[in-house]
Short mmCIF file of C-alpha atoms and ligand atoms in Angstrom, two decimals:
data_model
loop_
_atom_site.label_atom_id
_atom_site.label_comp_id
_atom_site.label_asym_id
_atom_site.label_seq_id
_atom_site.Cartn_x
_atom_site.Cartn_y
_atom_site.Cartn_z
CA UNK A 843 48.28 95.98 -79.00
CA UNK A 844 50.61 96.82 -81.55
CA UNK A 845 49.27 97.22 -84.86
CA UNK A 846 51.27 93.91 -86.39
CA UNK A 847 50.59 92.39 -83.55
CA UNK A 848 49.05 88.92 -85.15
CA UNK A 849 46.95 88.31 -82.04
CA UNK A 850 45.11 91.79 -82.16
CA UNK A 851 42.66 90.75 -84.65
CA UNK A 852 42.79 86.98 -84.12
CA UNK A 853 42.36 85.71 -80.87
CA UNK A 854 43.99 82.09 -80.58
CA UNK A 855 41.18 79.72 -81.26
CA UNK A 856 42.23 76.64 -78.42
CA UNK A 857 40.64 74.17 -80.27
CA UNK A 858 42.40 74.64 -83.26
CA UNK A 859 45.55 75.38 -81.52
CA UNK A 860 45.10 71.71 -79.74
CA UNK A 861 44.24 69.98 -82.47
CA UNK A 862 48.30 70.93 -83.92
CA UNK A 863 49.54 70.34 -80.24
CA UNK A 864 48.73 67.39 -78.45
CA UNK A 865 49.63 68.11 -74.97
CA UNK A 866 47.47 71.22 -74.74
CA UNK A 867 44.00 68.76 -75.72
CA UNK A 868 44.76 67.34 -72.18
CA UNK A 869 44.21 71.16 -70.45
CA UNK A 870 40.64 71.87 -72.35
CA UNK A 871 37.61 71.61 -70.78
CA UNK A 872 34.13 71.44 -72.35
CA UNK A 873 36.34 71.83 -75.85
CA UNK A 874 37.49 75.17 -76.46
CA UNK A 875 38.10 76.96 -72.15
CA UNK A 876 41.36 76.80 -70.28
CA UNK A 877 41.78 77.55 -66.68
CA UNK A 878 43.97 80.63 -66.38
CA UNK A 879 44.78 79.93 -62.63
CA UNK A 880 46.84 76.71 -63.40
CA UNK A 881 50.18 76.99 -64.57
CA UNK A 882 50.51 73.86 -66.28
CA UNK A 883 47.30 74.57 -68.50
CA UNK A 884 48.65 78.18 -69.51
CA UNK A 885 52.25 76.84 -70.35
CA UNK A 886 50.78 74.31 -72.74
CA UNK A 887 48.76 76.95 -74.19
CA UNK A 888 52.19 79.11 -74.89
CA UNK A 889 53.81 75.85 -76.01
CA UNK A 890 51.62 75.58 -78.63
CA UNK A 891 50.91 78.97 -79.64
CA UNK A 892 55.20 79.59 -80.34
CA UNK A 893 54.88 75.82 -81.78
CA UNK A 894 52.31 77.27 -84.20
CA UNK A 895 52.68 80.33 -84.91
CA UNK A 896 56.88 80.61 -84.93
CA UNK A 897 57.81 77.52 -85.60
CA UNK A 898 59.66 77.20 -81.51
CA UNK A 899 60.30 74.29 -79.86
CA UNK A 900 59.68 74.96 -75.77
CA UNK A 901 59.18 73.28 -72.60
CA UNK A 902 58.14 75.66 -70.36
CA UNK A 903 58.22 75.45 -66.40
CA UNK A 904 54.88 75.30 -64.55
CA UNK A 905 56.76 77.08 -61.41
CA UNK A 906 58.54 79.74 -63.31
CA UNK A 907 57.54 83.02 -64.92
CA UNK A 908 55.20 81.77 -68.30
CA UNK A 909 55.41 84.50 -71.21
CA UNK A 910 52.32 85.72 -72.34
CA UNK A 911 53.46 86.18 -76.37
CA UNK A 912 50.61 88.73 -77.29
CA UNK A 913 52.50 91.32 -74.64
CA UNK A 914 56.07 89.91 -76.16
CA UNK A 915 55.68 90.44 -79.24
CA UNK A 916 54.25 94.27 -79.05
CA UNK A 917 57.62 94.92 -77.71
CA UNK A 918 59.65 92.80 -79.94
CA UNK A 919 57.52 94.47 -83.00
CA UNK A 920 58.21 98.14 -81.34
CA UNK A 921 61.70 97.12 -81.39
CA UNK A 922 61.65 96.56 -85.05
CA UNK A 923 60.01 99.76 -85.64
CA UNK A 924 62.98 101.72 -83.37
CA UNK A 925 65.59 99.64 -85.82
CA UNK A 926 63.96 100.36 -89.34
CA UNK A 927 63.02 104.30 -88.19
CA UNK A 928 66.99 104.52 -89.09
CA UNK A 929 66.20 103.26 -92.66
CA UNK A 930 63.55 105.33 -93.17
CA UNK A 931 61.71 103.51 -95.58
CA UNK A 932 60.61 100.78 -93.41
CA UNK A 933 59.38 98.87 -96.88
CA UNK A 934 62.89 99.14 -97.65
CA UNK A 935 64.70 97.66 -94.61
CA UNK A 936 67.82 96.01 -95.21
CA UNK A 937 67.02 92.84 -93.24
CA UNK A 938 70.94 91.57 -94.41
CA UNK A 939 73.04 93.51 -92.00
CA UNK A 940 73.39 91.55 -88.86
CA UNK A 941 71.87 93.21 -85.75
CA UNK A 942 73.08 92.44 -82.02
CA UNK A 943 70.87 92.64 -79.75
CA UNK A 944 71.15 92.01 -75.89
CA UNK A 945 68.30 90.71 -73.83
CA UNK A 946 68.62 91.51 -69.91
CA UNK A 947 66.96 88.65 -68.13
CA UNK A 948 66.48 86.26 -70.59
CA UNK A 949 64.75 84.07 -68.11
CA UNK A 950 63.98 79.86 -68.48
CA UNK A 951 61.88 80.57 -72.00
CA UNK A 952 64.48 82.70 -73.32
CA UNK A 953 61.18 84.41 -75.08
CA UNK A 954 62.62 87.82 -76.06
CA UNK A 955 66.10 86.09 -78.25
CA UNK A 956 63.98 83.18 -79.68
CA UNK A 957 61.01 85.62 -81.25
CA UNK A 958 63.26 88.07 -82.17
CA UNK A 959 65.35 85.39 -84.27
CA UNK A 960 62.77 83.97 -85.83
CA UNK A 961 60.93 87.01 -87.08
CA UNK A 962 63.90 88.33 -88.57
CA UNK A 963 66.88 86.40 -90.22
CA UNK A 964 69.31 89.11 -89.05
CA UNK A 965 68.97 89.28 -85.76
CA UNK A 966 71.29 88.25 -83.07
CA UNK A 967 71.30 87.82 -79.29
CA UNK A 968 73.46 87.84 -76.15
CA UNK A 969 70.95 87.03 -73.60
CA UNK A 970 71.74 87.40 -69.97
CA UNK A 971 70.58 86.17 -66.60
CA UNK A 972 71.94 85.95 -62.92
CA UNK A 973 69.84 82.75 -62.26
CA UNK A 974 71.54 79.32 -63.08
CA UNK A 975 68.16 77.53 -63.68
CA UNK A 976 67.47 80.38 -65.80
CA UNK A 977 70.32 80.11 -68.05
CA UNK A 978 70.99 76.10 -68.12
CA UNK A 979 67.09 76.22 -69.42
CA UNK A 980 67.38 79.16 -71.82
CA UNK A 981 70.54 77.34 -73.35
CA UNK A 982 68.53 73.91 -74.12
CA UNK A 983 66.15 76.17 -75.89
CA UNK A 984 68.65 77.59 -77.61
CA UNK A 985 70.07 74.68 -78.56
CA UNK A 986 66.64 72.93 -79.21
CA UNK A 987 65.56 75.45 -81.83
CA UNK A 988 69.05 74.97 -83.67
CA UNK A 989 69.82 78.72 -82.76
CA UNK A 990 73.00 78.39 -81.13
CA UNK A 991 74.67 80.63 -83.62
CA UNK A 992 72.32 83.06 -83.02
CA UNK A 993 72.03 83.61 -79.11
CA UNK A 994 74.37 83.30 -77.06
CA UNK A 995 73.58 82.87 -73.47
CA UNK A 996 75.54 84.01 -70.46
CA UNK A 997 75.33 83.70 -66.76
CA UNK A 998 76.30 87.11 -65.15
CA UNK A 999 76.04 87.89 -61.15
CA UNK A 1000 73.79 90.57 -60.05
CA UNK A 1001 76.60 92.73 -58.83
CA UNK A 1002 77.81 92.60 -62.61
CA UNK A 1003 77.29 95.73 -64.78
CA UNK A 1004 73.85 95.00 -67.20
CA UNK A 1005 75.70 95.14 -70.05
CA UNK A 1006 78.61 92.87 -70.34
CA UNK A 1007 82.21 92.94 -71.26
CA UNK A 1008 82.95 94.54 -74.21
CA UNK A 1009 85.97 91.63 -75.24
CA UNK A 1010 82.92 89.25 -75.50
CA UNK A 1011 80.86 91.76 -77.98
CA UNK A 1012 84.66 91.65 -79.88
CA UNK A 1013 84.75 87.85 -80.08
CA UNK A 1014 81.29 88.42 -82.12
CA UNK A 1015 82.98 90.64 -84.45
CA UNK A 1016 80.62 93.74 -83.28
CA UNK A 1017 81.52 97.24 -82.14
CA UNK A 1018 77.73 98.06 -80.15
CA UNK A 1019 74.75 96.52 -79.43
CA UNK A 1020 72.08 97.64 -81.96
CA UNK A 1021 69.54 97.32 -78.88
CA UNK A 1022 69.48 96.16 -75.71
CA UNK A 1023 66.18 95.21 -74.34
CA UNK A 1024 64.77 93.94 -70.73
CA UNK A 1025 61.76 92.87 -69.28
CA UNK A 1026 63.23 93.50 -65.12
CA UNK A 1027 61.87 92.09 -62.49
CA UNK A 1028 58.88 94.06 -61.15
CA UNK A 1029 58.32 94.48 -57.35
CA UNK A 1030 60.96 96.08 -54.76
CA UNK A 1031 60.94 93.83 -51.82
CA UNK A 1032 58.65 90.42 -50.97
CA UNK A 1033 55.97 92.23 -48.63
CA UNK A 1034 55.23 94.04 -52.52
CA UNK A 1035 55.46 91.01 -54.11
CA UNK A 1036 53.23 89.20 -51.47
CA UNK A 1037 50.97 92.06 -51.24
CA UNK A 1038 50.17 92.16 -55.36
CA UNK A 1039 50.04 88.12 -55.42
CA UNK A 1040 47.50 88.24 -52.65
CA UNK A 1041 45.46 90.59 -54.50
CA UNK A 1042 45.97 88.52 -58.20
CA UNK A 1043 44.25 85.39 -56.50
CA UNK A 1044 40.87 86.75 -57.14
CA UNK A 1045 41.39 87.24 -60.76
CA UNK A 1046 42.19 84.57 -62.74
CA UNK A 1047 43.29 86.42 -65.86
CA UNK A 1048 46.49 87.94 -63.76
CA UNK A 1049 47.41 85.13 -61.91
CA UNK A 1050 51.06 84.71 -62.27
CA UNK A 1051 53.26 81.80 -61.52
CA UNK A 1052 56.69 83.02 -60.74
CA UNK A 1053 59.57 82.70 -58.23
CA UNK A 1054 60.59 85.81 -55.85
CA UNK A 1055 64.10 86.16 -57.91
CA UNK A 1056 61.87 86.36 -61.09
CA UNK A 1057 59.87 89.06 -59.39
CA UNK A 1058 62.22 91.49 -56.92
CA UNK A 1059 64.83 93.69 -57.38
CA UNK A 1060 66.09 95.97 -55.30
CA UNK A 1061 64.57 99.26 -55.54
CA UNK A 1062 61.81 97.84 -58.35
CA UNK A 1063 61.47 97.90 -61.65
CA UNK A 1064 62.29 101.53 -62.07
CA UNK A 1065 65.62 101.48 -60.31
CA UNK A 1066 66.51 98.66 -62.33
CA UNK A 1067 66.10 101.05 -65.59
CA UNK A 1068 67.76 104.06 -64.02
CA UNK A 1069 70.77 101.31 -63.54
CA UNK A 1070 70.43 101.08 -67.19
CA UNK A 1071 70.70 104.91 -67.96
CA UNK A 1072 73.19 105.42 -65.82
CA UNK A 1073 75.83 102.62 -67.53
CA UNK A 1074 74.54 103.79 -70.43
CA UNK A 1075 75.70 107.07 -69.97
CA UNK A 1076 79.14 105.84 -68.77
CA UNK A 1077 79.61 103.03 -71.88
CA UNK A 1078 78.55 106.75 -74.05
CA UNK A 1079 81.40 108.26 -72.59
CA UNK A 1080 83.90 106.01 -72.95
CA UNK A 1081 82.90 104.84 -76.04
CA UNK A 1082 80.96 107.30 -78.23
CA UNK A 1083 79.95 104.40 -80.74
CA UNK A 1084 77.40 103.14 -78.29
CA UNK A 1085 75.78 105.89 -78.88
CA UNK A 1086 73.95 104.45 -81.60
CA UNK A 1087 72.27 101.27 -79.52
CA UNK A 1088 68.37 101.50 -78.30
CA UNK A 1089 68.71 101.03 -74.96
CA UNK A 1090 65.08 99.85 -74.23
CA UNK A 1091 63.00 98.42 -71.53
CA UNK A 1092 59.72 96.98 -70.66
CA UNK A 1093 57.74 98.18 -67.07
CA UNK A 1094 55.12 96.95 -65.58
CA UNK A 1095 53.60 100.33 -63.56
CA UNK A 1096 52.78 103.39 -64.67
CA UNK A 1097 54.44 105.16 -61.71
CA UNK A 1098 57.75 103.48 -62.90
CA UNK A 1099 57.35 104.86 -66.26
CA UNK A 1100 56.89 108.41 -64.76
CA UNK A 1101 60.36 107.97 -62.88
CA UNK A 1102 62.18 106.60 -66.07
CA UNK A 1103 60.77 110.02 -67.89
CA UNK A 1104 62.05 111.96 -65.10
CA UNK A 1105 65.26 110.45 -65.13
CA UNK A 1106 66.04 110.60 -68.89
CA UNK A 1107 64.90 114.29 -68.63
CA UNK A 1108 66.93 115.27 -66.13
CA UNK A 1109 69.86 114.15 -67.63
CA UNK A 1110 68.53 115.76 -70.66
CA UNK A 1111 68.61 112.86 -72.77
CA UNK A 1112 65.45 114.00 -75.19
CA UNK A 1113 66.30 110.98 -77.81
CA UNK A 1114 63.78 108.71 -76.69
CA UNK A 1115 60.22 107.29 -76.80
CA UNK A 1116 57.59 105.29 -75.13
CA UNK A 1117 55.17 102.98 -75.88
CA UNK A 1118 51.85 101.91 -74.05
CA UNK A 1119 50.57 98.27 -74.76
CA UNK A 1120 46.92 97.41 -74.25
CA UNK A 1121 46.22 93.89 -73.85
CA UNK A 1122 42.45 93.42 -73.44
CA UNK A 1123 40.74 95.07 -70.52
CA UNK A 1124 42.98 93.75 -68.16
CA UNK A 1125 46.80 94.50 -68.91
CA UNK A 1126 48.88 97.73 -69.86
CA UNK A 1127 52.38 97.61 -70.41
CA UNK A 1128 54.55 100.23 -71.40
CA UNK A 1129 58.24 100.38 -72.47
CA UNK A 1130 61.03 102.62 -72.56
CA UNK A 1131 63.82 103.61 -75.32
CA UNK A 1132 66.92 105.76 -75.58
CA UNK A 1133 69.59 106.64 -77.19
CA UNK A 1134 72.86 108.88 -77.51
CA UNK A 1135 73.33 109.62 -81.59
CA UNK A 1136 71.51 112.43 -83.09
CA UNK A 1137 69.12 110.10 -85.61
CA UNK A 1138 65.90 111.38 -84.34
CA UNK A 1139 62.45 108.61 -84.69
CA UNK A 1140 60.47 108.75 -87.34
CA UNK A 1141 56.93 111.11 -86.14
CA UNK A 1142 54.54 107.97 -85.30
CA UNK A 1143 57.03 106.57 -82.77
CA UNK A 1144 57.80 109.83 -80.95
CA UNK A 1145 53.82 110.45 -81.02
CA UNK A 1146 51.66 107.20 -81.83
CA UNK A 1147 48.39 107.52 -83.47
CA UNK A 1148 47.52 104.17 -83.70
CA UNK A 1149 46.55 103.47 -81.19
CA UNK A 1150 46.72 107.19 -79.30
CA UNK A 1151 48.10 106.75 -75.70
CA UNK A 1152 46.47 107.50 -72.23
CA UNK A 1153 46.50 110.85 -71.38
CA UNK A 1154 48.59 110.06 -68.73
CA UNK A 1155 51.33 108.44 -71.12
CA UNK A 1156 50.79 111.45 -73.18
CA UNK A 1157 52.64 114.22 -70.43
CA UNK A 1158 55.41 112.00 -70.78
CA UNK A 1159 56.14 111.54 -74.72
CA UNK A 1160 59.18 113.05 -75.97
CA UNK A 1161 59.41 116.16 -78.16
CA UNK A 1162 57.74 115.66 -81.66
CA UNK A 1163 59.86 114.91 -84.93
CA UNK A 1164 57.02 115.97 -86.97
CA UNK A 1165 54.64 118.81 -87.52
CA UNK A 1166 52.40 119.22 -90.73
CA UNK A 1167 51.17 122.20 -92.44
CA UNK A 1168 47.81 121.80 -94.59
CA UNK A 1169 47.28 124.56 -97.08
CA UNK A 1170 44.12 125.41 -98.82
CA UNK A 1171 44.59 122.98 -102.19
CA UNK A 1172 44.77 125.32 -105.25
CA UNK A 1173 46.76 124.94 -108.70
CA UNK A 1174 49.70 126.68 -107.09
CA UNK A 1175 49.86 124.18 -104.03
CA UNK A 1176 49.82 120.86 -106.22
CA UNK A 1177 52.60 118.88 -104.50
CA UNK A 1178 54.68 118.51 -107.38
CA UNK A 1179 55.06 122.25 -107.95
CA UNK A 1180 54.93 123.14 -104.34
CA UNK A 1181 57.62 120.32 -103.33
CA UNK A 1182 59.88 122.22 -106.46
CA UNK A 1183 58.93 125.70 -105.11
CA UNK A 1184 60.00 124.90 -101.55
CA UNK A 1185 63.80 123.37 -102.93
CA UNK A 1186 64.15 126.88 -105.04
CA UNK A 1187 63.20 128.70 -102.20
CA UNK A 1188 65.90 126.53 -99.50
CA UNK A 1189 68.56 126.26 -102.20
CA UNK A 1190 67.88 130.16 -102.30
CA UNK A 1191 68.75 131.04 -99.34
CA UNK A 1192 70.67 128.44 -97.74
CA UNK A 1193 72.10 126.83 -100.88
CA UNK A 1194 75.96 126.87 -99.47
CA UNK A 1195 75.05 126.38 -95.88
CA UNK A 1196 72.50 123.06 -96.43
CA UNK A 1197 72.90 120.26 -98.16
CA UNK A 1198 69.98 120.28 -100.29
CA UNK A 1199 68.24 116.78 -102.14
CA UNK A 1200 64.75 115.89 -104.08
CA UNK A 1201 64.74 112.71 -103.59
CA UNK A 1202 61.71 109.90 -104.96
CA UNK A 1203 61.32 106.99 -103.18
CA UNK A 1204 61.37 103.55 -104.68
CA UNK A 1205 58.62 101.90 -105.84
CA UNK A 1206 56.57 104.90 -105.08
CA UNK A 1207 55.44 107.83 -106.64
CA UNK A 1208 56.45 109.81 -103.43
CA UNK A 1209 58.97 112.33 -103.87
CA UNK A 1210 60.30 114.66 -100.62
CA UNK A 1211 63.21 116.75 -99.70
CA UNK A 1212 66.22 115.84 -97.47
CA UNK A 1213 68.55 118.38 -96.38
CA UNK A 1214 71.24 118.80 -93.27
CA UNK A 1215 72.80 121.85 -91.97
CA UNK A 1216 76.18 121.21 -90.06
CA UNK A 1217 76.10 124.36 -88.57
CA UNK A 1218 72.76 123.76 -87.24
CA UNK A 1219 70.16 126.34 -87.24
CA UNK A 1220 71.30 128.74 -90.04
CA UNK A 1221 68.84 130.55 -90.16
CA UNK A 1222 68.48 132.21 -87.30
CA UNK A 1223 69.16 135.94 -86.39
CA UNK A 1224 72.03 134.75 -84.28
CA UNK A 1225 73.22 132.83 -87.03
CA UNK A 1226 73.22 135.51 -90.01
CA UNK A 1227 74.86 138.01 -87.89
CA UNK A 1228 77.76 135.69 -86.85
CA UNK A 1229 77.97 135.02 -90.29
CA UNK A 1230 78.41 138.90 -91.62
CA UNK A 1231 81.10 139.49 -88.96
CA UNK A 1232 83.00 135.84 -90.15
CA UNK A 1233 82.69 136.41 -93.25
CA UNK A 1234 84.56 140.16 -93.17
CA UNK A 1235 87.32 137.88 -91.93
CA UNK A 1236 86.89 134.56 -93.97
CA UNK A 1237 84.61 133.64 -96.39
CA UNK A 1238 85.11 129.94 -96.19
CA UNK A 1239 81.80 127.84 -94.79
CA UNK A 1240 82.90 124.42 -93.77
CA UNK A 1241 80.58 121.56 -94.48
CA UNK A 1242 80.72 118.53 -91.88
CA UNK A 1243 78.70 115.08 -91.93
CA UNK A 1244 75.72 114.20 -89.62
CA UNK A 1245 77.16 113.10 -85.96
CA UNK A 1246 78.76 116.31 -85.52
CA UNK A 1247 77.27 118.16 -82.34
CA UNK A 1248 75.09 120.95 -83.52
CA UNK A 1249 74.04 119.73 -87.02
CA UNK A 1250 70.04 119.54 -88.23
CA UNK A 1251 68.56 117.42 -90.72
CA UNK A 1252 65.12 117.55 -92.10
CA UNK A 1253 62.86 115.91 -94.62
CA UNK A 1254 60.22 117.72 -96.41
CA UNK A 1255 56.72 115.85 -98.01
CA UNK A 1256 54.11 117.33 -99.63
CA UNK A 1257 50.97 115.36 -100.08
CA UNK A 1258 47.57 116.09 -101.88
CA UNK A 1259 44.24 115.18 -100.34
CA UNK A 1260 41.37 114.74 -102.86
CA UNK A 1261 39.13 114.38 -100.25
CA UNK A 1262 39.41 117.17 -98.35
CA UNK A 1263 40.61 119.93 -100.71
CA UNK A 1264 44.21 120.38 -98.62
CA UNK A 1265 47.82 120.01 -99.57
CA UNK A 1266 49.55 118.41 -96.46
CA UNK A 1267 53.09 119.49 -95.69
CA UNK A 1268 54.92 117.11 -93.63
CA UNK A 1269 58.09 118.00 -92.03
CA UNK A 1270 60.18 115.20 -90.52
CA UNK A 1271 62.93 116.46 -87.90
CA UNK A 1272 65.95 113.25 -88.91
CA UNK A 1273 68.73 114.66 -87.11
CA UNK A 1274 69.86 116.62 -84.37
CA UNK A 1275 69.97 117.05 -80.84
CA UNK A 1276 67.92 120.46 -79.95
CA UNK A 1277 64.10 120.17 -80.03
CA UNK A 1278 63.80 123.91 -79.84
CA UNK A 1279 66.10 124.10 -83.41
CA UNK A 1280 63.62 121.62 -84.88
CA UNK A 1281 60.59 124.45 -83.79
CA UNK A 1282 62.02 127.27 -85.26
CA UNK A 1283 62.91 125.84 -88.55
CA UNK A 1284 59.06 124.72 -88.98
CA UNK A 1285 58.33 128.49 -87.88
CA UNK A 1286 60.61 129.69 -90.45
CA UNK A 1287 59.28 127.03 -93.53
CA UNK A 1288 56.59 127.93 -92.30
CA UNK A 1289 56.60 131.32 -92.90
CA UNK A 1290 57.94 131.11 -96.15
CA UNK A 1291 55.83 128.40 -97.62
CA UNK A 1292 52.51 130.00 -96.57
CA UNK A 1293 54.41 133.37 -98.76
CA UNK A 1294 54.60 131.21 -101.92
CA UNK A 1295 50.68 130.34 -101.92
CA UNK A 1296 48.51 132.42 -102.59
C1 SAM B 1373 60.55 89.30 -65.07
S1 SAM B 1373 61.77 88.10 -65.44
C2 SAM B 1373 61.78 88.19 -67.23
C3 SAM B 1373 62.05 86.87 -67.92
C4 SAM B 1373 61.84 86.92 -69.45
N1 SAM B 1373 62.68 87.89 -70.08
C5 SAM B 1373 60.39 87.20 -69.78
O1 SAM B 1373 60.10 88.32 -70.27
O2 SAM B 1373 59.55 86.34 -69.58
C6 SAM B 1373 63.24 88.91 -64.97
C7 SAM B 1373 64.51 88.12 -65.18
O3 SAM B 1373 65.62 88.97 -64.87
C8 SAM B 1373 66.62 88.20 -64.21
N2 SAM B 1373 67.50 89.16 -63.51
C9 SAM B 1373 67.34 89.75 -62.32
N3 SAM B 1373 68.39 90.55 -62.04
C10 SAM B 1373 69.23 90.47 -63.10
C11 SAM B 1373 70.49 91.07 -63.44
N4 SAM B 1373 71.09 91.92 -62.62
N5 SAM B 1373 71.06 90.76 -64.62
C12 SAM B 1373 70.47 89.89 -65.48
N6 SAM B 1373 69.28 89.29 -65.20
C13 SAM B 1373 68.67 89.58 -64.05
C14 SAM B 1373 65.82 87.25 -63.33
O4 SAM B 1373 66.58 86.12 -62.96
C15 SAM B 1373 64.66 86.91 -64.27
O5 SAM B 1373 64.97 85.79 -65.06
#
């Protein structure tokens, strides 16, 4: 589960929860068990968990597609951890700045907008769906939980493009989605469907209720998400904003996972990251994310630690933003002089051709090092010889901003260890498009640091 995930420590205790919520009393048996296998018991249990815990009003539908909220909100809390990677600080967020977000399949609970909304003040939702039932009964919801100037739901038809007309993101005064997000249906034809529901019968813990246009898609899960990517790719082109929105999905199999991966690295898109949600001993989940702009995750989301994926998830992670150094702790490696060392050293050599900052965050006694190269990886061979020849001609070096093709930006910490007698170096790769630019330049500080201790 994800780490915030309230339910990873805290299993709902039913009696409790039906003490607060009448309607679920009437589903417990010998006090505190509920039967898993019948729909109606395991909607009142959701009922009153989101009635509970969120403060939402529902009323769920025994014969459609119940959300388990323990697997909704590890991706709605991933997505929050995408959003506030830009911030950097994530005990800094700016939680005024509205966010659009735009829920694919929004289904009859309408899960994904109403969690979102209520765990954070700023967010905002277009939330889709081809099925009428679906979004008549996602509306009342809406409406229900007084959110209806928060989510907006729309009825699209399945030969519609995923992500809708851009004149209706205009009439709510936005330029991009900040993420999109998607749980698709799973299976690629009914004999799948049939086959898996055949097989769920005998466990209780999986059983499912859902209808056939909940579950099937043409092509599965998988080629639902490469549908994704590949508008995507087109709404980049056209409009190079959109590079900035987290195009994201949920998936139910590993195998589709595997293809998504594939996909995204064919088309050498290498801005992305996975997750892998465990839910008990019974349920994985993963999910998918993307993106266009060069703002590169923060290290724990392009290679969790807590907890460490599968091995199998692990082939497919993206390339790492991070990569420490630990030195042998001695006077000269005290992170305050080290951290002062290192900016000499950069402002040194690359003084006009990085921007260079010591910067201390707030509230903290943390200080680190920002810096951004337009130009990319200056210090390279390649680089320094170009350079001489220019600069026989020209001397002038032109500085540009961040979203300009080649530029690299960077973040430096340096962190002692009492314990363990090290100095960590941390080096965070924020910007840029070229994971092999990232390696060098922690070969290269490498280098150098490991020449300025002893
Ligand atoms: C697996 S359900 C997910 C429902 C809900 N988001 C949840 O997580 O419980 C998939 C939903 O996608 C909808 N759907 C299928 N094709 C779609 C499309 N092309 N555009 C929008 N929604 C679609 C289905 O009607 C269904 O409500």
């Amino acid at each position: 589960m994800h780490p915030r995930n309230p339910y990873a420590e805290n299993p709902p205790d039913f009696r409790a929860l039906a003490e607060s919520y009448a309607k679920l009393a009437e589903f417990l048996h010998y006090d505190a068990i509920i039967d898993f296998s019948d729909p109606e018991a395991v909607c009142a249990l959701t009922e009153a968990l989101l009635h509970k815990d969120f403060d939402i009003d529902v009323d769920l539908l025994p014969d459609r597609l119940c959300p388990r909220i323990a697997n909704r909100l590890n991706y709605i809390l991933w997505l929050q951890d995408l959003l506030d990677s830009d911030s950097y600080d994530s005990n800094n967020v700016n939680q005024n700045t509205p966010i659009w977000g735009l829920d694919i399949g929004t289904g009859t609970s309408c899960i994904y907008p109403l969690l979102g909304c209520r765990l954070r003040a700023n967010w905002n939702f277009i939330a889709s769906d081809v099925d009428n039932l679906a979004v008549s009964h996602a509306a009342k919801a809406v409406a229900r939980n007084k959110l209806a100037e928060r989510i907006l739901v729309v009825q699209t038809a399945p030969a519609d493009p995923l992500f809708p007309n851009p004149l209706l993101r205009d009439s709510h005064a936005m330029q991009y989605f900040h993420f999109t997000m998607c749980n698709p249906p799973f299976y690629s034809s009914s004999a799948d469907y049939n086959a898996s529901q055949s097989l769920k019968v005998t466990s209780a813990h999986s059983f499912t209720a859902a209808t056939p246009e909940e579950m099937i898609t043409p092509g599965g899960e998988a080629a639902f998400v490469q549908r994704m990517i590949n508008e995507s790719m087109e709404a980049f082109r056209i409009h190079p904003v959109t590079g900035n929105t987290w195009y994201t999905s949920m998936l139910g199999k590993l195998d589709s996972l595997k293809t998504v991966v594939s996909t995204l690295r064919e088309h050498r898109i290498s801005n992305y990251a996975v997750a892998e949600f465990i839910q008990g001993q019974h349920t994985r989940r993963w999910a998918v994310a993307w993106r266009f702009c060069g703002r590169r995750l923060l290290p724990n989301l392009t290679r969790p630690e807590d907890p460490v994926p599968s091995a199998a998830v692990r082939g497919l992670l993206p390339p790492a933003t991070g990569f420490t150094l630990n030195l042998r702790r001695a006077k000269e490696t005290d992170s305050r002089h080290l951290l002062d060392k290192v900016l000499s050293m950069l402002e040194a050599d690359f003084g006009e051709l990085m921007r260079l900052e010591k910067l201390c965050q707030r509230d903290c006694a943390e200080a680190y090092i920002s810096g951004y190269s337009s130009q990319g990886n200056v210090w390279s061979r390649k680089f320094r010889r170009k350079r001489r020849r220019d600069s026989e001609d020209d001397d002038h070096v032109v500085q540009g901003t961040p979203g300009e093709g080649i530029g690299f930006g960077f973040r430096i910490f340096v962190e002692d260890s009492v314990k363990t007698e090290v100095t960590r170096c941390v080096l965070h790769w924020s910007y840029g498009s070229d994971p092999i630019v990232f390696e060098s330049f922690c070969g290269m500080l490498k280098d150098r640091i490991q020449s300025l201790v002893p």
